[in-house]
Amino acid sequence: MMAQNNPNPGYWQQHADYKMDVTMDVKTYLYKGKQTLVYTNNSPDTLKRVYFHLYNNAFQPNSPMDARLKAIKDPDGRMVTKVKVGDKEVKESRITALKPNEIGFLYVTNLKQDGITVTNKRVSTILEVDLAKPLLPKTSTTFSMDFDGQVPVQIRRSGRNNKEGIELSMAQWYPKMAEYDIDGWQADPYIAREFHGVWGNFDVNITIDKNYILGGTGYLQNGNQIGYNYEDEGVKVNIPKKQKTNTWHFIAPNVHDFTWAADKDYLHDKWVTKDGITLHFLYQNKPEFIQNWKNLQPKTAQLMEIYNNTVGKYPYKQYSVIQGGDGGMEYAMCTLILGEGSFDGLLGVTAHEMAHSWFQHVLATNEAKNSWMDEGFTTWLENYGLNEIAEKKVANPHEDSYKGYLALVKSGKEQSQATHADRYDENRPYSIQAYSKGNLFLTQLEYLIGEKNLLKIIKKYYTDYKFTHPTPTDIKHTAEKVSDANLDWFLTDWTQTTNTIDYGIKNVSEDGKNTKVTLERIGRTPMPLDIVVTYENGTSEGFYIPNTLMRYTKENPFPEINRTVLEGWDWAYPTFDFTINQEKGNIKSIQIDPSTIMADVNRDNNSYKK
Ligand SMILES: [Zn+2]
């Protein structure tokens, strides 16, 4: 167990070590397991109850996930079927239509705490457990239980027989202790969105028909008995004919989740990176997609190196890119992604999901409460990495995030990023605030304090908070420590409100031999301004107007242009005047933020042209 190094005084986090033995019946998709869980209460509180997630139960008619699917205006297209009713097209929940042998379930029996039977109540995807004896601060207790599961027909993320023919995508498949942290119990019903988990170690034995090939979280301990390219070089694996099953033994240290997938037709390739990390690729043996999966391998290694250099070293020994699931989803040490379609699509989703390894699986923010810190930062790293390995680099790899954010603002459906991920009115506003606006949190930091500082912040944030649960205050605090700028106003405006940035050039007038420029702040969010004036003679001059809330002067972002630092603009003043020591006739153009990094929601008023 690596020591947790969160610098917040008094920081604590719970700890859960799992030992599980599970047997999968590949004919009925039923599985049986035993779990022993050593749970350590590092909180200052005495716990009388604990909660387990039983995610599989979401895939049952009338579950909260089903209800949500039926009530939301823009349901996930993968989770509904379109049917014609009269001349109207209606979307029907696929969960409602599941038959008893197609639903998912996860039921716990024989639950004991230190050998004593405990009272528990299943409420859909949550198991409420009244402890037999209270769990005091700084003590551990051992839970033991049996569990019975049925793998649902693939609806979302986990499931059986998805449309690309993967038999078993086993995500959120076991009774999983809910996280108790500084914000209390995080025992949300599962409606197909984000996760938060307890750090710990996993020791998992999976017994399954010997023709199945597995990939997932952790390190396989008995590859030499199993084969399928998991054996050491030169080892000949001999499985006796009469042996019907293999037991795959995985160990996963210091993770907060354990996921696996299995299929009879997987091809399994390995690629060892320069840093000695083994990348596993498991994909269907379909001739038309094999070349894509081969081409993906060196690119994944390149991306891993860039991520290591940009954020910090990937701390595990393996990462597995596995065809499975639906769309793409990040898990500890692995991802389940769709494997068909274009090469660019395959590379893009791999770049995204692997980037989550840093921002969800090492920096484990509560992505249900602060989805922007996970999806947003992941999107930033994905865009940055893909641009680094692209043959043609672009000036701003985050362009799509700006477009998405702008569309969200215009739609009038934006809700603050402080909204719980499950609780947005619609899916699209949720996604855009998490991925696009979350990404722009970092690009706005770049605008506020410069690119060099942003890159330092990302490294320091990782070093300081890895293997813990950082919060919004932690990324802000890191940014303040690196830059010495005051940034609390920015965290508040950007993440807890729907305030927007909009500055404009209101007036340009002759003032004797000089020119007076009047700027106005139209949006609620105050920002510092970079302004570049271009003259008729072809030369340029820069002006910088600090935002007084920051008590900070940014390094000149255009070192080739001479810059004047003006007095600060206090947000309380709706307009700001400054003087250019040139006649108006000599000025060709005036531009607010020529970098276009500032997320101004109306750029039409950002320039003056003669
Ligand atoms: Zn993501």
Coordinates of C-alpha atoms and ligand atoms in Angstrom, one line a residue:
M1 CA 0.0 0.0 0.0
M2 CA 1.5 3.3 -1.1
A3 CA 1.2 6.0 1.6
Q4 CA -1.5 8.5 0.9
N5 CA 0.2 11.9 0.5
N6 CA -2.8 14.3 0.4
P7 CA -1.4 17.6 1.8
N8 CA -4.7 18.7 3.5
P9 CA -4.1 18.6 7.3
G10 CA -6.2 15.9 8.9
Y11 CA -7.1 14.4 5.5
W12 CA -8.5 10.8 5.8
Q13 CA -9.9 8.2 3.6
Q14 CA -11.5 4.8 4.1
H15 CA -9.8 1.6 3.0
A16 CA -11.3 -1.6 1.7
D17 CA -9.4 -4.8 0.9
Y18 CA -11.4 -7.4 -1.1
K19 CA -10.9 -11.1 -1.5
M20 CA -13.4 -12.6 -4.0
D21 CA -13.9 -16.1 -5.5
V22 CA -16.4 -16.1 -8.3
T23 CA -17.6 -18.9 -10.6
M24 CA -19.3 -17.9 -13.9
D25 CA -21.7 -20.1 -15.7
V26 CA -21.3 -19.1 -19.4
K27 CA -24.5 -20.9 -20.4
T28 CA -26.9 -19.2 -18.1
Y29 CA -24.9 -16.0 -17.4
L30 CA -25.4 -16.7 -13.7
Y31 CA -22.5 -16.3 -11.3
K32 CA -21.8 -17.1 -7.7
G33 CA -19.3 -15.5 -5.5
K34 CA -17.8 -15.3 -2.0
Q35 CA -16.5 -12.0 -0.7
T36 CA -14.3 -11.2 2.3
L37 CA -13.9 -7.5 2.8
V38 CA -11.6 -6.0 5.4
Y39 CA -12.9 -2.5 5.9
T40 CA -11.0 0.1 7.8
N41 CA -12.6 3.2 9.2
N42 CA -10.0 6.0 9.0
S43 CA -12.6 8.6 9.7
P44 CA -13.0 10.4 13.1
D45 CA -16.6 9.0 13.2
T46 CA -18.1 5.9 14.7
L47 CA -20.1 4.1 12.0
K48 CA -23.3 2.3 12.8
R49 CA -24.3 1.6 9.2
V50 CA -22.5 0.9 6.0
Y51 CA -23.8 0.7 2.4
F52 CA -22.9 -1.5 -0.5
H53 CA -23.6 -0.8 -4.2
L54 CA -25.4 -3.6 -6.1
Y55 CA -25.1 -2.0 -9.5
N56 CA -26.5 -4.9 -11.5
N57 CA -30.0 -4.4 -10.0
A58 CA -30.3 -1.2 -12.1
F59 CA -31.0 -3.4 -15.1
Q60 CA -34.5 -4.4 -13.9
P61 CA -37.9 -3.0 -15.0
N62 CA -39.0 -0.2 -12.7
S63 CA -35.5 0.4 -11.2
P64 CA -34.4 4.0 -10.7
M65 CA -32.3 3.7 -13.9
D66 CA -35.4 2.5 -15.8
A67 CA -37.5 5.3 -14.3
R68 CA -34.9 7.9 -15.2
L69 CA -34.7 6.6 -18.8
K70 CA -38.4 7.0 -19.2
A71 CA -38.7 10.4 -17.6
I72 CA -35.7 12.2 -19.2
K73 CA -36.2 14.3 -22.3
D74 CA -33.1 13.1 -24.1
P75 CA -32.5 9.4 -23.1
D76 CA -29.2 7.8 -24.1
G77 CA -29.9 6.3 -27.6
R78 CA -28.1 3.1 -26.6
M79 CA -30.6 2.4 -23.8
V80 CA -33.8 2.8 -25.7
T81 CA -35.5 1.3 -28.8
K82 CA -37.3 3.5 -31.2
V83 CA -40.8 2.2 -32.0
K84 CA -43.5 3.6 -34.2
V85 CA -46.8 4.4 -32.5
G86 CA -49.2 5.6 -35.1
D87 CA -47.1 8.1 -37.2
K88 CA -45.0 9.1 -34.2
E89 CA -41.6 7.7 -33.2
V90 CA -41.5 6.8 -29.5
K91 CA -38.4 5.8 -27.5
E92 CA -38.9 2.9 -25.2
S93 CA -36.7 1.9 -22.4
R94 CA -34.8 -1.3 -23.1
I95 CA -34.7 -2.0 -19.4
T96 CA -38.6 -2.1 -19.2
A97 CA -38.5 -4.8 -21.9
L98 CA -36.1 -7.2 -20.2
K99 CA -37.3 -10.7 -19.4
P100 CA -36.5 -12.3 -16.1
N101 CA -33.6 -14.3 -17.6
E102 CA -32.3 -11.1 -19.3
I103 CA -32.3 -8.7 -16.3
G104 CA -29.3 -8.0 -14.2
F105 CA -29.2 -8.9 -10.5
L106 CA -26.9 -9.0 -7.6
Y107 CA -28.2 -10.4 -4.4
V108 CA -26.2 -10.9 -1.2
T109 CA -26.8 -13.6 1.3
N110 CA -25.2 -14.8 4.5
L111 CA -23.7 -11.3 5.3
K112 CA -21.7 -11.3 8.4
Q113 CA -19.6 -8.8 10.3
D114 CA -16.7 -10.4 12.1
G115 CA -18.7 -13.7 12.0
I116 CA -21.9 -12.2 13.3
T117 CA -25.0 -12.1 11.0
V118 CA -26.0 -8.5 10.3
T119 CA -29.4 -7.0 9.4
N120 CA -29.5 -5.7 5.9
K121 CA -32.0 -4.4 3.4
R122 CA -31.8 -4.2 -0.3
V123 CA -33.2 -1.0 -1.9
S124 CA -32.7 -1.5 -5.6
T125 CA -28.9 -0.8 -6.2
I126 CA -28.0 -0.1 -2.6
L127 CA -27.7 -2.6 0.3
E128 CA -28.3 -0.9 3.6
V129 CA -26.4 -2.7 6.4
D130 CA -26.9 -2.1 10.1
L131 CA -23.7 -3.1 11.7
A132 CA -23.7 -5.8 14.5
K133 CA -21.3 -3.7 16.4
P134 CA -20.3 0.0 15.7
L135 CA -17.1 0.5 13.8
L136 CA -15.0 2.9 15.9
P137 CA -12.5 5.4 14.3
K138 CA -9.2 3.9 13.3
T139 CA -10.4 0.3 13.5
S140 CA -11.1 -2.4 10.9
T141 CA -13.9 -5.0 10.6
T142 CA -14.3 -8.0 8.3
F143 CA -17.4 -8.6 6.2
S144 CA -18.1 -11.9 4.6
M145 CA -20.9 -12.7 2.3
D146 CA -22.1 -14.9 -0.6
F147 CA -23.5 -13.3 -3.7
D148 CA -25.5 -14.4 -6.7
G149 CA -25.5 -12.4 -9.9
Q150 CA -27.0 -12.5 -13.3
V151 CA -25.2 -10.7 -16.1
P152 CA -27.8 -8.5 -17.8
V153 CA -28.3 -8.3 -21.5
Q154 CA -26.0 -5.4 -22.5
I155 CA -27.9 -2.1 -21.8
R156 CA -25.1 0.2 -20.7
R157 CA -21.5 -0.5 -19.8
S158 CA -21.7 -4.0 -18.2
G159 CA -23.6 -6.8 -19.7
R160 CA -23.6 -9.9 -22.0
N161 CA -23.5 -10.3 -25.7
N162 CA -23.2 -6.7 -26.8
K163 CA -23.7 -5.8 -30.4
E164 CA -20.0 -6.3 -31.3
G165 CA -20.3 -9.9 -30.0
I166 CA -18.4 -9.6 -26.7
E167 CA -19.9 -12.2 -24.3
L168 CA -19.1 -10.7 -20.9
S169 CA -18.4 -7.1 -20.0
M170 CA -18.1 -7.3 -16.2
A171 CA -18.1 -3.8 -14.8
Q172 CA -19.8 -3.0 -11.5
W173 CA -20.5 -6.7 -11.0
Y174 CA -19.7 -7.3 -7.3
P175 CA -21.0 -6.0 -4.0
K176 CA -19.0 -2.8 -3.7
M177 CA -18.6 -0.8 -0.5
A178 CA -19.9 2.8 -0.9
E179 CA -17.5 5.6 -0.1
Y180 CA -17.7 7.4 3.2
D181 CA -15.7 10.6 3.1
I182 CA -15.6 14.2 4.4
D183 CA -19.0 14.7 2.7
G184 CA -20.6 11.7 4.3
W185 CA -22.0 8.5 2.7
Q186 CA -22.0 8.5 -1.1
A187 CA -24.6 5.8 -1.6
D188 CA -26.4 7.0 -4.7
P189 CA -28.7 4.8 -6.6
Y190 CA -27.1 3.8 -9.9
I191 CA -28.7 5.5 -12.9
A192 CA -25.8 4.9 -15.4
R193 CA -23.6 7.8 -14.6
E194 CA -20.5 8.4 -12.5
F195 CA -18.7 6.6 -9.7
H196 CA -16.9 7.1 -6.5
G197 CA -15.1 4.3 -4.7
V198 CA -13.0 3.2 -1.7
W199 CA -9.3 2.8 -2.2
G200 CA -7.9 -0.7 -1.5
N201 CA -6.4 -3.9 -2.7
F202 CA -8.2 -6.7 -4.6
D203 CA -7.4 -10.4 -4.7
V204 CA -9.8 -12.1 -7.2
N205 CA -10.2 -15.6 -8.4
I206 CA -12.5 -16.0 -11.5
T207 CA -13.4 -19.6 -12.5
I208 CA -14.8 -19.8 -16.0
D209 CA -15.0 -22.2 -19.0
K210 CA -11.5 -22.8 -20.1
N211 CA -12.2 -21.5 -23.7
Y212 CA -12.7 -17.9 -22.4
I213 CA -10.0 -15.3 -22.6
L214 CA -10.1 -12.6 -19.9
G215 CA -8.7 -9.1 -19.6
G216 CA -9.2 -6.5 -16.9
T217 CA -8.0 -4.8 -13.7
G218 CA -4.9 -6.2 -11.9
Y219 CA -2.0 -8.5 -12.5
L220 CA -2.7 -12.1 -13.5
Q221 CA -0.8 -14.3 -11.1
N222 CA -1.0 -17.6 -13.0
G223 CA -0.5 -16.8 -16.6
N224 CA 1.8 -19.8 -17.0
Q225 CA -1.1 -22.1 -16.2
I226 CA -3.6 -20.3 -18.4
G227 CA -1.7 -19.2 -21.5
Y228 CA -3.5 -17.1 -24.1
N229 CA -0.4 -15.0 -24.4
Y230 CA -0.4 -14.3 -20.7
E231 CA 2.4 -16.9 -20.1
D232 CA 6.0 -16.0 -19.8
E233 CA 8.1 -16.3 -23.0
G234 CA 9.1 -19.8 -23.8
V235 CA 6.5 -21.4 -21.4
K236 CA 4.4 -24.2 -22.9
V237 CA 0.9 -24.2 -21.4
N238 CA -0.8 -27.6 -21.2
I239 CA -4.4 -27.7 -20.1
P240 CA -5.5 -31.3 -19.6
K241 CA -8.5 -32.2 -21.8
K242 CA -10.6 -33.3 -18.9
Q243 CA -10.2 -29.9 -17.2
K244 CA -13.3 -27.9 -18.0
T245 CA -12.5 -24.5 -16.4
N246 CA -9.7 -22.2 -15.7
T247 CA -9.4 -20.2 -12.5
W248 CA -7.9 -16.8 -13.3
H249 CA -6.1 -15.3 -10.3
F250 CA -5.7 -11.5 -10.3
I251 CA -4.2 -9.2 -7.8
A252 CA -4.8 -5.4 -8.0
P253 CA -3.0 -3.2 -5.5
N254 CA -4.2 0.3 -4.6
V255 CA -7.3 0.7 -6.9
H256 CA -10.9 1.6 -6.2
D257 CA -12.6 -0.7 -8.7
F258 CA -12.2 -4.1 -10.3
T259 CA -13.5 -4.8 -13.8
W260 CA -13.1 -7.7 -16.3
A261 CA -14.3 -8.9 -19.6
A262 CA -14.3 -12.3 -21.2
D263 CA -14.8 -13.8 -24.7
K264 CA -13.9 -16.9 -26.6
D265 CA -12.8 -15.0 -29.7
Y266 CA -10.4 -12.5 -28.2
L267 CA -7.1 -12.0 -29.8
H268 CA -4.6 -10.9 -27.2
D269 CA -1.5 -8.8 -28.0
K270 CA 1.0 -7.3 -25.7
W271 CA 3.2 -4.2 -26.1
V272 CA 5.8 -3.2 -23.5
T273 CA 6.4 0.5 -23.3
K274 CA 9.8 2.2 -22.8
D275 CA 8.9 2.6 -19.1
G276 CA 8.3 -1.1 -18.8
I277 CA 4.5 -1.0 -18.6
T278 CA 2.7 -3.9 -20.4
L279 CA -0.1 -2.8 -22.6
H280 CA -2.6 -5.6 -23.3
F281 CA -5.0 -5.4 -26.3
L282 CA -7.9 -7.8 -26.3
Y283 CA -10.2 -7.6 -29.4
Q284 CA -12.5 -9.7 -31.5
N285 CA -11.0 -11.8 -34.3
K286 CA -12.7 -10.0 -37.1
P287 CA -10.5 -9.6 -40.2
E288 CA -11.7 -6.1 -41.1
F289 CA -10.8 -4.6 -37.8
I290 CA -7.5 -6.4 -36.9
Q291 CA -5.3 -3.9 -38.7
N292 CA -6.9 -1.0 -36.7
W293 CA -6.2 -2.8 -33.5
K294 CA -2.6 -3.5 -34.5
N295 CA -2.1 0.2 -35.5
L296 CA -3.5 1.2 -32.2
Q297 CA -0.7 -0.4 -30.2
P298 CA 2.3 1.9 -30.9
K299 CA 0.0 4.9 -30.7
T300 CA -1.3 3.8 -27.2
A301 CA 2.4 3.5 -26.1
Q302 CA 3.2 6.9 -27.4
L303 CA 0.2 8.4 -25.7
M304 CA 1.1 6.7 -22.4
E305 CA 4.6 8.3 -22.6
I306 CA 3.1 11.8 -23.3
Y307 CA 0.6 11.4 -20.4
N308 CA 3.5 10.3 -18.1
N309 CA 5.5 13.3 -19.1
T310 CA 2.6 15.7 -18.9
V311 CA 0.9 14.6 -15.6
G312 CA 3.2 12.1 -13.9
K313 CA 4.2 8.5 -14.1
Y314 CA 1.5 5.8 -14.5
P315 CA 1.9 3.9 -11.3
Y316 CA 0.7 0.4 -12.3
K317 CA 2.5 -2.3 -14.3
Q318 CA -0.2 -2.9 -16.9
Y319 CA -3.0 -1.2 -18.8
S320 CA -5.5 -3.2 -20.9
V321 CA -7.4 -1.9 -23.9
I322 CA -10.4 -4.3 -24.2
Q323 CA -13.1 -4.5 -26.7
G324 CA -16.3 -4.7 -24.8
G325 CA -19.0 -2.6 -23.1
D326 CA -20.6 0.1 -25.2
G327 CA -19.0 3.3 -26.2
G328 CA -16.0 3.6 -23.9
M329 CA -15.7 3.5 -20.2
E330 CA -12.7 3.9 -17.9
Y331 CA -11.8 1.4 -15.2
A332 CA -8.9 0.7 -13.0
M333 CA -5.9 -0.4 -15.2
C334 CA -8.2 -1.0 -18.2
T335 CA -10.9 0.3 -20.4
L336 CA -13.8 -1.3 -22.2
I337 CA -14.4 0.2 -25.6
L338 CA -16.2 -0.5 -28.8
G339 CA -13.8 -1.9 -31.3
E340 CA -15.3 -1.5 -34.7
G341 CA -15.6 1.7 -36.7
S342 CA -12.8 3.9 -37.9
F343 CA -9.2 3.9 -36.8
D344 CA -9.5 7.6 -35.7
G345 CA -12.5 6.7 -33.6
L346 CA -10.7 3.8 -32.0
L347 CA -7.6 5.9 -31.2
G348 CA -9.7 8.8 -29.9
V349 CA -11.7 6.7 -27.5
T350 CA -8.5 4.9 -26.3
A351 CA -6.8 8.3 -25.8
H352 CA -9.7 9.5 -23.7
E353 CA -10.3 6.4 -21.6
M354 CA -6.6 5.9 -20.9
A355 CA -6.3 9.6 -19.8
H356 CA -8.9 8.7 -17.1
S357 CA -6.3 6.5 -15.5
W358 CA -4.7 9.7 -14.2
F359 CA -7.8 11.7 -13.5
Q360 CA -10.2 9.1 -12.1
H361 CA -8.1 6.1 -11.2
V362 CA -5.2 7.8 -9.5
L363 CA -6.7 11.2 -8.7
A364 CA -10.0 9.8 -7.6
T365 CA -12.2 12.8 -7.5
N366 CA -15.8 12.1 -6.6
E367 CA -17.0 12.2 -10.2
A368 CA -20.6 12.1 -9.2
K369 CA -20.2 15.4 -7.3
N370 CA -17.5 17.0 -9.5
S371 CA -17.8 15.3 -12.9
W372 CA -16.0 18.2 -14.5
M373 CA -12.8 17.4 -12.6
D374 CA -12.8 13.9 -14.1
E375 CA -14.3 14.2 -17.6
G376 CA -13.1 17.7 -18.2
F377 CA -9.4 17.2 -17.2
T378 CA -9.5 13.8 -19.0
T379 CA -10.7 15.6 -22.2
W380 CA -7.9 18.2 -21.8
L381 CA -5.3 15.4 -21.6
E382 CA -6.8 13.5 -24.5
N383 CA -6.8 16.6 -26.7
Y384 CA -3.3 17.5 -25.7
G385 CA -2.0 14.0 -26.3
L386 CA -3.7 13.4 -29.6
N387 CA -2.4 16.8 -30.8
E388 CA 1.1 15.9 -29.7
I389 CA 1.1 12.7 -31.8
A390 CA -0.7 14.1 -34.8
E391 CA 1.1 14.6 -38.0
K392 CA -0.4 18.1 -38.3
K393 CA -0.6 19.9 -35.0
V394 CA -3.3 22.5 -34.5
A395 CA -3.0 25.8 -32.5
N396 CA -6.0 25.0 -30.3
P397 CA -6.8 21.3 -29.8
H398 CA -9.7 22.2 -27.5
E399 CA -11.8 23.9 -30.2
D400 CA -14.7 21.4 -29.9
S401 CA -15.0 22.1 -26.2
Y402 CA -15.5 25.8 -26.9
K403 CA -18.1 25.0 -29.5
G404 CA -20.0 22.6 -27.2
Y405 CA -19.9 25.1 -24.3
L406 CA -21.1 27.9 -26.5
A407 CA -24.0 25.8 -27.7
L408 CA -24.9 24.9 -24.1
V409 CA -24.9 28.6 -23.0
K410 CA -27.1 29.5 -26.0
S411 CA -29.5 26.7 -25.3
G412 CA -30.4 28.2 -22.0
K413 CA -30.3 24.8 -20.4
E414 CA -27.0 25.2 -18.6
Q415 CA -27.0 24.1 -14.9
S416 CA -24.1 24.9 -12.6
Q417 CA -21.3 22.4 -12.4
A418 CA -22.0 22.0 -8.7
T419 CA -25.0 20.0 -9.7
H420 CA -24.7 16.3 -8.8
A421 CA -24.1 14.3 -12.1
D422 CA -27.2 12.2 -11.7
R423 CA -29.5 15.2 -11.2
Y424 CA -29.2 17.3 -14.3
D425 CA -32.5 17.9 -16.1
E426 CA -31.2 16.4 -19.4
N427 CA -28.2 14.3 -20.5
R428 CA -26.8 16.8 -23.0
P429 CA -26.3 19.7 -20.6
Y430 CA -24.7 17.2 -18.2
S431 CA -22.2 16.0 -20.8
I432 CA -21.2 19.4 -22.0
Q433 CA -20.6 20.8 -18.5
A434 CA -18.6 17.8 -17.6
Y435 CA -16.5 17.3 -20.8
S436 CA -16.4 20.6 -22.5
K437 CA -16.8 23.2 -19.7
G438 CA -14.7 21.0 -17.5
N439 CA -11.9 21.0 -20.1
L440 CA -12.3 24.8 -20.4
F441 CA -11.6 25.1 -16.6
L442 CA -8.0 24.2 -17.5
T443 CA -7.8 26.3 -20.6
Q444 CA -9.2 29.3 -18.6
L445 CA -6.4 28.7 -16.1
E446 CA -4.0 28.8 -19.0
Y447 CA -5.5 32.1 -20.0
L448 CA -5.4 33.5 -16.5
I449 CA -1.9 32.5 -15.5
G450 CA -0.1 31.2 -18.6
E451 CA 0.6 27.9 -20.2
K452 CA 3.9 27.3 -18.3
N453 CA 2.0 27.6 -15.0
L454 CA -0.8 25.4 -16.2
L455 CA 1.6 22.6 -17.1
K456 CA 3.3 23.0 -13.7
I457 CA -0.1 22.9 -11.9
I458 CA -1.1 19.6 -13.6
K459 CA 2.1 17.9 -12.5
K460 CA 1.9 19.3 -8.9
Y461 CA -1.8 18.4 -8.6
Y462 CA -0.9 14.8 -9.5
T463 CA 2.1 14.6 -7.2
D464 CA 0.3 16.1 -4.3
Y465 CA -3.0 14.3 -4.5
K466 CA -2.4 10.9 -6.1
F467 CA -4.2 7.9 -4.6
T468 CA -6.6 10.2 -2.7
H469 CA -9.8 12.0 -3.5
P470 CA -9.0 15.6 -4.5
T471 CA -11.7 18.2 -4.4
P472 CA -12.3 21.4 -6.4
T473 CA -10.6 23.4 -3.7
D474 CA -7.5 21.2 -4.1
I475 CA -7.0 22.0 -7.8
K476 CA -7.6 25.7 -7.1
H477 CA -5.2 25.6 -4.2
T478 CA -2.5 24.0 -6.4
A479 CA -3.0 26.6 -9.0
E480 CA -2.6 29.4 -6.4
K481 CA 0.5 27.8 -5.0
V482 CA 2.1 27.5 -8.4
S483 CA 1.2 31.0 -9.7
D484 CA 0.7 33.1 -6.5
A485 CA -2.5 34.4 -8.2
N486 CA -5.7 34.6 -6.2
L487 CA -8.2 32.3 -7.9
D488 CA -11.0 31.6 -5.6
W489 CA -13.3 33.9 -7.5
F490 CA -12.7 31.9 -10.7
L491 CA -13.4 28.5 -9.0
T492 CA -16.7 30.0 -7.8
D493 CA -17.8 31.7 -10.9
W494 CA -16.8 28.9 -13.2
T495 CA -17.9 25.8 -11.3
Q496 CA -20.7 27.0 -8.9
T497 CA -22.7 29.4 -11.2
T498 CA -23.7 29.7 -14.8
N499 CA -22.0 33.1 -15.1
T500 CA -20.4 33.7 -18.5
I501 CA -17.5 35.7 -19.9
D502 CA -18.3 38.4 -22.4
Y503 CA -16.2 41.5 -22.9
G504 CA -16.6 44.0 -25.7
I505 CA -15.0 47.1 -27.3
K506 CA -17.7 49.7 -26.7
N507 CA -16.1 52.8 -28.2
V508 CA -12.9 54.0 -29.9
S509 CA -12.6 57.7 -30.1
E510 CA -10.0 60.4 -31.0
D511 CA -8.6 62.1 -27.9
G512 CA -6.4 64.9 -29.2
K513 CA -3.3 63.2 -30.7
N514 CA -4.3 60.0 -28.9
T515 CA -7.0 57.3 -29.1
K516 CA -9.3 56.5 -26.2
V517 CA -10.7 52.9 -26.0
T518 CA -13.7 52.1 -23.9
L519 CA -14.2 48.4 -23.0
E520 CA -17.3 47.0 -21.3
R521 CA -17.9 43.9 -19.3
I522 CA -21.1 42.3 -20.4
G523 CA -20.8 38.8 -18.9
R524 CA -20.8 38.4 -15.1
T525 CA -17.4 36.7 -14.9
P526 CA -14.5 39.1 -14.6
M527 CA -11.3 38.3 -16.4
P528 CA -8.0 40.0 -17.1
L529 CA -7.7 41.1 -20.7
D530 CA -4.9 40.7 -23.3
I531 CA -5.4 43.3 -26.0
V532 CA -3.3 43.6 -29.2
V533 CA -3.4 46.8 -31.3
T534 CA -2.2 46.6 -34.9
Y535 CA -1.1 49.8 -36.6
E536 CA -1.3 50.8 -40.3
N537 CA 2.5 50.6 -40.5
G538 CA 2.4 46.9 -39.7
T539 CA 3.6 47.0 -36.1
S540 CA 1.7 45.8 -33.1
E541 CA 1.5 46.7 -29.4
G542 CA 0.1 44.8 -26.5
F543 CA -1.9 45.9 -23.5
Y544 CA -2.7 43.9 -20.4
I545 CA -5.5 44.8 -18.0
P546 CA -5.2 42.8 -14.8
N547 CA -8.3 41.5 -13.0
T548 CA -7.8 43.1 -9.6
L549 CA -9.4 40.0 -7.8
M550 CA -6.3 38.1 -8.9
R551 CA -3.7 40.5 -7.5
Y552 CA -1.5 39.2 -10.3
T553 CA 0.3 40.1 -13.5
K554 CA 0.5 37.4 -16.1
E555 CA 3.7 36.9 -18.1
N556 CA 3.3 38.4 -21.6
P557 CA 1.7 35.6 -23.7
F558 CA 3.0 37.2 -26.9
P559 CA 6.7 37.9 -26.1
E560 CA 7.3 39.1 -29.7
I561 CA 5.0 42.0 -29.0
N562 CA 5.9 44.9 -26.7
R563 CA 3.3 45.0 -23.9
T564 CA 2.1 47.7 -21.5
V565 CA 0.6 46.6 -18.2
L566 CA -2.3 48.9 -17.4
E567 CA -3.9 49.5 -14.0
G568 CA -6.2 46.8 -12.9
W569 CA -9.9 46.6 -13.8
D570 CA -12.0 46.1 -10.7
W571 CA -15.1 44.1 -11.6
A572 CA -17.4 46.7 -9.9
Y573 CA -16.8 49.1 -12.8
P574 CA -18.9 48.2 -15.8
T575 CA -16.5 49.9 -18.3
F576 CA -12.8 50.6 -18.5
D577 CA -11.0 53.3 -20.5
F578 CA -7.4 53.3 -21.7
T579 CA -5.4 55.4 -24.0
I580 CA -3.3 54.4 -27.1
N581 CA -0.6 57.0 -27.9
Q582 CA -1.5 57.0 -31.5
E583 CA -3.9 58.9 -33.7
K584 CA -7.1 56.9 -34.4
G585 CA -6.2 57.0 -38.1
N586 CA -3.0 55.0 -37.5
I587 CA -4.9 52.1 -35.9
K588 CA -5.7 49.2 -38.1
S589 CA -7.3 47.0 -35.5
I590 CA -7.8 46.4 -31.8
Q591 CA -8.4 42.8 -30.6
I592 CA -9.4 41.4 -27.2
D593 CA -7.7 38.1 -26.6
P594 CA -6.1 37.3 -30.0
S595 CA -5.3 33.8 -28.5
T596 CA -9.0 33.0 -28.3
I597 CA -8.3 30.9 -25.3
M598 CA -10.6 33.1 -23.1
A599 CA -14.1 31.5 -23.3
D600 CA -15.8 34.7 -24.3
V601 CA -19.4 33.7 -25.3
N602 CA -19.7 36.5 -27.8
R603 CA -16.5 37.2 -29.8
D604 CA -18.4 39.5 -32.3
N605 CA -17.7 42.5 -30.1
N606 CA -14.1 41.6 -29.3
S607 CA -12.5 43.5 -32.1
Y608 CA -12.4 46.9 -33.7
K609 CA -11.4 47.3 -37.3
K610 CA -10.8 50.6 -39.1
Ligands
ZN1 ZN -14.6 10.1 -19.9

